[in-house]
Amino acid sequence: MSDTPNPVSLQDLRREIDAIDEQVHTLLMRRGDIIDRLIRVKQTQEVGSAFRPAREADMMRRLVSRHHGILPLDTVESIWRVIISTFTYVQAPFSVHADLSSGENTMRDSARFHFGFTVPFVAHFNAGAAVEAVAQSRGDLALVSATASQTPWWSALEQQGAPKIIARLPFVERADHPAAMPVFVISRVAADALATEIETWSLHVSGWSPAAARALSPLSDVLAVADASSGTAALLVSVAHTDGIEKVISALTDAGASVRASALVGGHATRYRVPTPGIAGP
């Protein structure tokens, strides 16, 4: 008699898939039960907002580092983002206010990829309106472009008690990301929940010039709204926490500009960059 085992049948494999699907659903319901208990604990301990940007960044880093196999990373990332966002919504309902002025389709793709369809989506036609909506809410968030702006919307984040930048999406960056538009997330978050590896600063500068812009290029990501007639500019500067804002201010001074006012307006985690296949790292 042959000792060769019988090949696995298609029916057997489908039964395995069904069993895994049931386990996944059961685990999601168990997660929901824990969130229900968490809600009751929060009501008694008053720990603040349901958003935990630092924890979410840590979760996504661990997710990417352990992922392997034929399942696309896009699918896994989106599933986890929607799970996180939906359970956050269950704890404390919120809406996503999105500025569509930088591209309606790309902004909607970013919102749906990261927050799903359960969280309400509210469209605005400029960044200032989206930020103002968040300022008037208890726990909503805004999505605005992180690479272009016609107005210095970040000035509204300077005051104590104002919403702050809490994240930059997509967190997992790669060349073929399906929701690749860089956006800032703005909301109110408990201080101990913020991710501050990257600080975002609002600077009001006089003597703004091409030389000043070039001086900042190697130091930080910058959004600038300039007034050519007065030589002034409002800047949103993203700089590593370890370097501090001092290097930026020093570079501006050396380039002939001066900082009239500065304010910390938020922070976010360092983005996780997935290497492009075939390109060796440093």
Short mmCIF file of C-alpha atoms in Angstrom, two decimals:
data_model
loop_
_atom_site.label_atom_id
_atom_site.label_comp_id
_atom_site.label_asym_id
_atom_site.label_seq_id
_atom_site.Cartn_x
_atom_site.Cartn_y
_atom_site.Cartn_z
CA MET A 1 0.00 0.00 0.00
CA SER A 2 1.20 3.52 -0.80
CA ASP A 3 2.01 5.88 2.08
CA THR A 4 1.39 8.94 -0.12
CA PRO A 5 -1.33 11.09 1.51
CA ASN A 6 -4.44 11.86 -0.48
CA PRO A 7 -4.31 15.34 -2.11
CA VAL A 8 -6.32 18.04 -0.43
CA SER A 9 -9.59 18.59 -2.22
CA LEU A 10 -11.05 21.92 -3.29
CA GLN A 11 -13.89 21.34 -0.85
CA ASP A 12 -11.43 20.88 2.02
CA LEU A 13 -9.65 24.15 1.19
CA ARG A 14 -12.94 26.03 1.04
CA ARG A 15 -13.89 24.64 4.44
CA GLU A 16 -10.58 25.97 5.81
CA ILE A 17 -11.34 29.41 4.35
CA ASP A 18 -14.84 29.37 5.86
CA ALA A 19 -13.39 28.49 9.26
CA ILE A 20 -10.87 31.34 9.04
CA ASP A 21 -13.59 33.80 7.98
CA GLU A 22 -15.63 32.78 11.02
CA GLN A 23 -12.62 33.27 13.30
CA VAL A 24 -11.94 36.73 11.85
CA HIS A 25 -15.56 37.76 12.43
CA THR A 26 -15.51 36.34 15.94
CA LEU A 27 -12.32 38.25 16.77
CA LEU A 28 -13.79 41.51 15.45
CA MET A 29 -16.86 41.01 17.65
CA ARG A 30 -14.57 40.31 20.63
CA ARG A 31 -12.74 43.55 19.84
CA GLY A 32 -16.11 45.28 19.88
CA ASP A 33 -16.88 43.83 23.30
CA ILE A 34 -13.57 45.20 24.63
CA ILE A 35 -14.32 48.63 23.13
CA ASP A 36 -17.71 48.54 24.87
CA ARG A 37 -15.93 47.96 28.19
CA LEU A 38 -13.41 50.68 27.32
CA ILE A 39 -16.23 53.17 26.77
CA ARG A 40 -17.56 52.48 30.27
CA VAL A 41 -14.06 52.90 31.78
CA LYS A 42 -13.53 56.19 29.94
CA GLN A 43 -16.81 57.52 31.26
CA THR A 44 -15.57 57.02 34.80
CA GLN A 45 -11.89 57.93 34.35
CA GLU A 46 -12.23 60.77 31.79
CA VAL A 47 -9.11 59.95 29.79
CA GLY A 48 -9.98 62.32 26.94
CA SER A 49 -10.34 61.91 23.19
CA ALA A 50 -10.69 58.52 21.52
CA PHE A 51 -7.99 59.47 18.99
CA ARG A 52 -4.57 58.04 19.92
CA PRO A 53 -2.22 59.01 17.06
CA ALA A 54 0.95 57.67 18.71
CA ARG A 55 -0.64 54.29 19.41
CA GLU A 56 -2.07 54.08 15.89
CA ALA A 57 1.35 54.80 14.35
CA ASP A 58 2.89 52.03 16.46
CA MET A 59 0.14 49.62 15.37
CA MET A 60 0.72 50.40 11.69
CA ARG A 61 4.50 49.98 11.99
CA ARG A 62 4.04 46.54 13.53
CA LEU A 63 1.48 45.62 10.87
CA VAL A 64 3.81 46.47 7.97
CA SER A 65 6.87 44.85 9.54
CA ARG A 66 5.14 41.48 10.04
CA HIS A 67 3.23 41.37 6.75
CA HIS A 68 4.17 38.82 4.11
CA GLY A 69 2.53 36.61 1.50
CA ILE A 70 0.35 37.23 -1.56
CA LEU A 71 -2.19 39.50 0.15
CA PRO A 72 -1.42 43.07 -1.04
CA LEU A 73 -0.22 45.46 1.65
CA ASP A 74 -2.80 47.98 0.38
CA THR A 75 -5.62 45.66 1.43
CA VAL A 76 -4.17 44.96 4.87
CA GLU A 77 -3.44 48.62 5.56
CA SER A 78 -6.93 49.75 4.52
CA ILE A 79 -8.63 47.02 6.56
CA TRP A 80 -6.72 48.00 9.70
CA ARG A 81 -7.26 51.72 9.14
CA VAL A 82 -11.00 51.17 8.77
CA ILE A 83 -11.09 48.93 11.85
CA ILE A 84 -9.28 51.59 13.91
CA SER A 85 -11.44 54.43 12.58
CA THR A 86 -14.73 52.58 12.96
CA PHE A 87 -14.08 51.52 16.54
CA THR A 88 -12.96 55.07 17.32
CA TYR A 89 -16.27 56.26 15.85
CA VAL A 90 -18.14 53.76 18.02
CA GLN A 91 -16.43 55.18 21.12
CA ALA A 92 -17.07 58.82 20.21
CA PRO A 93 -18.91 59.62 16.94
CA PHE A 94 -17.12 62.11 14.69
CA SER A 95 -17.17 63.41 11.11
CA VAL A 96 -14.37 63.91 8.58
CA HIS A 97 -14.31 67.44 7.12
CA ALA A 98 -12.32 67.42 3.89
CA ASP A 99 -10.96 70.33 1.86
CA LEU A 100 -11.63 69.45 -1.78
CA SER A 101 -9.80 72.42 -3.30
CA SER A 102 -6.65 70.36 -3.97
CA GLY A 103 -8.53 67.63 -5.84
CA GLU A 104 -11.95 66.20 -5.05
CA ASN A 105 -11.35 62.62 -6.22
CA THR A 106 -7.96 62.23 -4.54
CA MET A 107 -9.21 63.70 -1.27
CA ARG A 108 -12.26 61.40 -1.24
CA ASP A 109 -9.98 58.43 -1.97
CA SER A 110 -7.81 59.35 1.02
CA ALA A 111 -10.81 59.79 3.31
CA ARG A 112 -12.43 56.50 2.34
CA PHE A 113 -9.17 54.52 2.39
CA HIS A 114 -8.26 55.71 5.89
CA PHE A 115 -11.69 56.14 7.52
CA GLY A 116 -14.09 53.92 5.58
CA PHE A 117 -17.75 54.64 4.90
CA THR A 118 -19.19 54.47 8.42
CA VAL A 119 -17.62 57.78 9.46
CA PRO A 120 -19.61 60.71 7.93
CA PHE A 121 -17.80 62.67 5.20
CA VAL A 122 -18.37 66.44 4.96
CA ALA A 123 -17.05 68.32 1.92
CA HIS A 124 -15.61 71.85 2.05
CA PHE A 125 -14.17 73.98 -0.71
CA ASN A 126 -11.26 75.52 1.17
CA ALA A 127 -8.99 74.47 4.01
CA GLY A 128 -10.08 77.30 6.30
CA ALA A 129 -13.69 76.13 6.25
CA ALA A 130 -12.69 72.56 7.11
CA VAL A 131 -10.50 73.73 10.00
CA GLU A 132 -13.24 76.05 11.28
CA ALA A 133 -15.75 73.19 11.26
CA VAL A 134 -13.41 71.15 13.46
CA ALA A 135 -12.86 74.12 15.78
CA GLN A 136 -16.63 74.36 16.28
CA SER A 137 -17.03 70.62 16.93
CA ARG A 138 -16.31 68.43 19.93
CA GLY A 139 -14.34 65.68 18.21
CA ASP A 140 -14.44 65.97 14.42
CA LEU A 141 -11.33 66.00 12.26
CA ALA A 142 -10.26 67.79 9.09
CA LEU A 143 -8.21 66.64 6.11
CA VAL A 144 -6.23 69.28 4.22
CA SER A 145 -3.43 69.09 1.67
CA ALA A 146 0.05 68.74 3.15
CA THR A 147 1.81 69.98 0.01
CA ALA A 148 -0.07 73.05 -1.25
CA SER A 149 -2.18 75.87 0.13
CA GLN A 150 -3.54 79.22 -1.05
CA THR A 151 -4.22 80.48 2.49
CA PRO A 152 -2.40 80.08 5.83
CA TRP A 153 -5.12 77.95 7.43
CA TRP A 154 -2.65 76.79 10.11
CA SER A 155 -2.76 80.22 11.77
CA ALA A 156 -6.11 79.15 13.25
CA LEU A 157 -4.28 76.41 15.19
CA GLU A 158 -1.95 78.75 17.08
CA GLN A 159 -4.11 79.62 20.06
CA GLN A 160 -4.22 77.51 23.20
CA GLY A 161 -7.27 75.24 23.05
CA ALA A 162 -7.42 75.28 19.24
CA PRO A 163 -7.34 72.03 17.25
CA LYS A 164 -3.91 70.80 16.22
CA ILE A 165 -2.29 68.75 13.47
CA ILE A 166 -2.28 65.18 14.78
CA ALA A 167 -1.22 63.07 11.78
CA ARG A 168 0.06 63.06 8.22
CA LEU A 169 -1.40 60.51 5.80
CA PRO A 170 -0.66 58.18 4.20
CA PHE A 171 1.39 56.91 7.11
CA VAL A 172 2.71 53.97 5.09
CA GLU A 173 4.33 55.54 2.02
CA ARG A 174 5.14 53.68 -1.18
CA ALA A 175 5.27 54.47 -4.88
CA ASP A 176 2.00 52.75 -5.81
CA HIS A 177 -0.16 53.75 -2.83
CA PRO A 178 -3.87 53.88 -3.85
CA ALA A 179 -4.49 56.93 -1.63
CA ALA A 180 -1.17 58.69 -2.09
CA MET A 181 -2.29 62.31 -1.67
CA PRO A 182 -0.34 63.74 1.32
CA VAL A 183 -2.78 65.22 3.85
CA PHE A 184 -2.64 66.62 7.35
CA VAL A 185 -5.22 65.45 9.88
CA ILE A 186 -6.43 68.13 12.28
CA SER A 187 -8.39 67.48 15.46
CA ARG A 188 -8.45 67.84 19.24
CA VAL A 189 -6.43 65.16 20.99
CA ALA A 190 -5.28 64.63 24.56
CA ALA A 191 -1.67 65.80 24.97
CA ASP A 192 -0.48 62.37 26.10
CA ALA A 193 -1.90 60.77 22.94
CA LEU A 194 -0.04 62.93 20.40
CA ALA A 195 2.71 61.61 18.18
CA THR A 196 5.51 64.19 18.27
CA GLU A 197 8.38 62.64 16.33
CA ILE A 198 7.75 65.43 13.79
CA GLU A 199 6.70 68.86 15.08
CA THR A 200 4.65 71.28 12.99
CA TRP A 201 5.26 75.00 13.55
CA SER A 202 3.50 78.12 12.32
CA LEU A 203 6.01 80.88 11.52
CA HIS A 204 5.35 84.48 10.49
CA VAL A 205 8.37 85.72 8.54
CA SER A 206 9.50 89.05 7.14
CA GLY A 207 12.13 89.32 4.45
CA TRP A 208 10.87 86.19 2.72
CA SER A 209 12.77 85.48 -0.49
CA PRO A 210 13.81 82.65 -2.83
CA ALA A 211 17.05 82.44 -0.83
CA ALA A 212 15.11 81.88 2.40
CA ALA A 213 13.03 79.19 0.72
CA ARG A 214 16.17 77.45 -0.52
CA ALA A 215 17.72 77.62 2.95
CA LEU A 216 14.79 75.68 4.43
CA SER A 217 14.61 73.03 1.72
CA PRO A 218 17.15 70.59 3.25
CA LEU A 219 15.87 71.10 6.78
CA SER A 220 12.12 70.58 6.65
CA ASP A 221 8.91 70.25 4.67
CA VAL A 222 7.40 73.71 4.26
CA LEU A 223 4.08 75.19 3.19
CA ALA A 224 4.41 78.89 2.42
CA VAL A 225 1.85 81.60 1.66
CA ALA A 226 3.74 84.72 0.69
CA ASP A 227 2.74 88.36 0.26
CA ALA A 228 5.09 89.63 -2.44
CA SER A 229 4.16 93.27 -1.91
CA SER A 230 5.23 93.26 1.75
CA GLY A 231 7.94 90.61 1.64
CA THR A 232 6.24 88.62 4.38
CA ALA A 233 5.14 85.00 4.50
CA ALA A 234 3.20 82.60 6.67
CA LEU A 235 4.97 79.24 6.92
CA LEU A 236 3.95 75.80 8.12
CA VAL A 237 7.18 73.99 8.93
CA SER A 238 7.51 70.29 9.69
CA VAL A 239 10.74 69.47 11.50
CA ALA A 240 12.09 66.49 13.43
CA HIS A 241 11.57 66.81 17.17
CA THR A 242 15.22 65.94 17.83
CA ASP A 243 16.45 68.84 15.67
CA GLY A 244 14.01 71.40 17.04
CA ILE A 245 12.86 74.59 15.38
CA GLU A 246 16.09 76.45 16.23
CA LYS A 247 17.89 75.22 13.09
CA VAL A 248 15.05 76.47 10.91
CA ILE A 249 15.02 79.91 12.52
CA SER A 250 18.82 80.13 12.26
CA ALA A 251 18.71 79.20 8.56
CA LEU A 252 16.08 81.87 7.89
CA THR A 253 18.16 84.48 9.71
CA ASP A 254 21.29 83.56 7.74
CA ALA A 255 19.25 83.95 4.53
CA GLY A 256 18.25 87.50 5.47
CA ALA A 257 14.77 86.77 6.83
CA SER A 258 13.47 87.24 10.37
CA VAL A 259 10.83 85.34 12.34
CA ARG A 260 8.29 87.71 13.85
CA ALA A 261 6.23 85.03 15.60
CA SER A 262 6.21 81.26 16.03
CA ALA A 263 3.78 78.73 17.49
CA LEU A 264 3.75 74.95 17.80
CA VAL A 265 0.58 73.81 16.00
CA GLY A 266 0.82 70.04 16.26
CA GLY A 267 2.89 67.03 15.39
CA HIS A 268 2.79 63.61 13.82
CA ALA A 269 4.66 60.34 13.58
CA THR A 270 7.56 59.80 11.22
CA ARG A 271 6.18 58.25 8.06
CA TYR A 272 6.94 54.60 7.34
CA ARG A 273 8.49 54.35 3.87
CA VAL A 274 8.28 51.00 2.08
CA PRO A 275 11.38 50.51 -0.11
CA THR A 276 10.76 50.43 -3.86
CA PRO A 277 11.51 46.91 -5.22
CA GLY A 278 14.88 46.76 -6.92
CA ILE A 279 16.22 49.91 -5.25
CA ALA A 280 18.70 49.30 -2.47
CA GLY A 281 18.47 51.32 0.71
CA PRO A 282 21.21 53.58 2.06
#
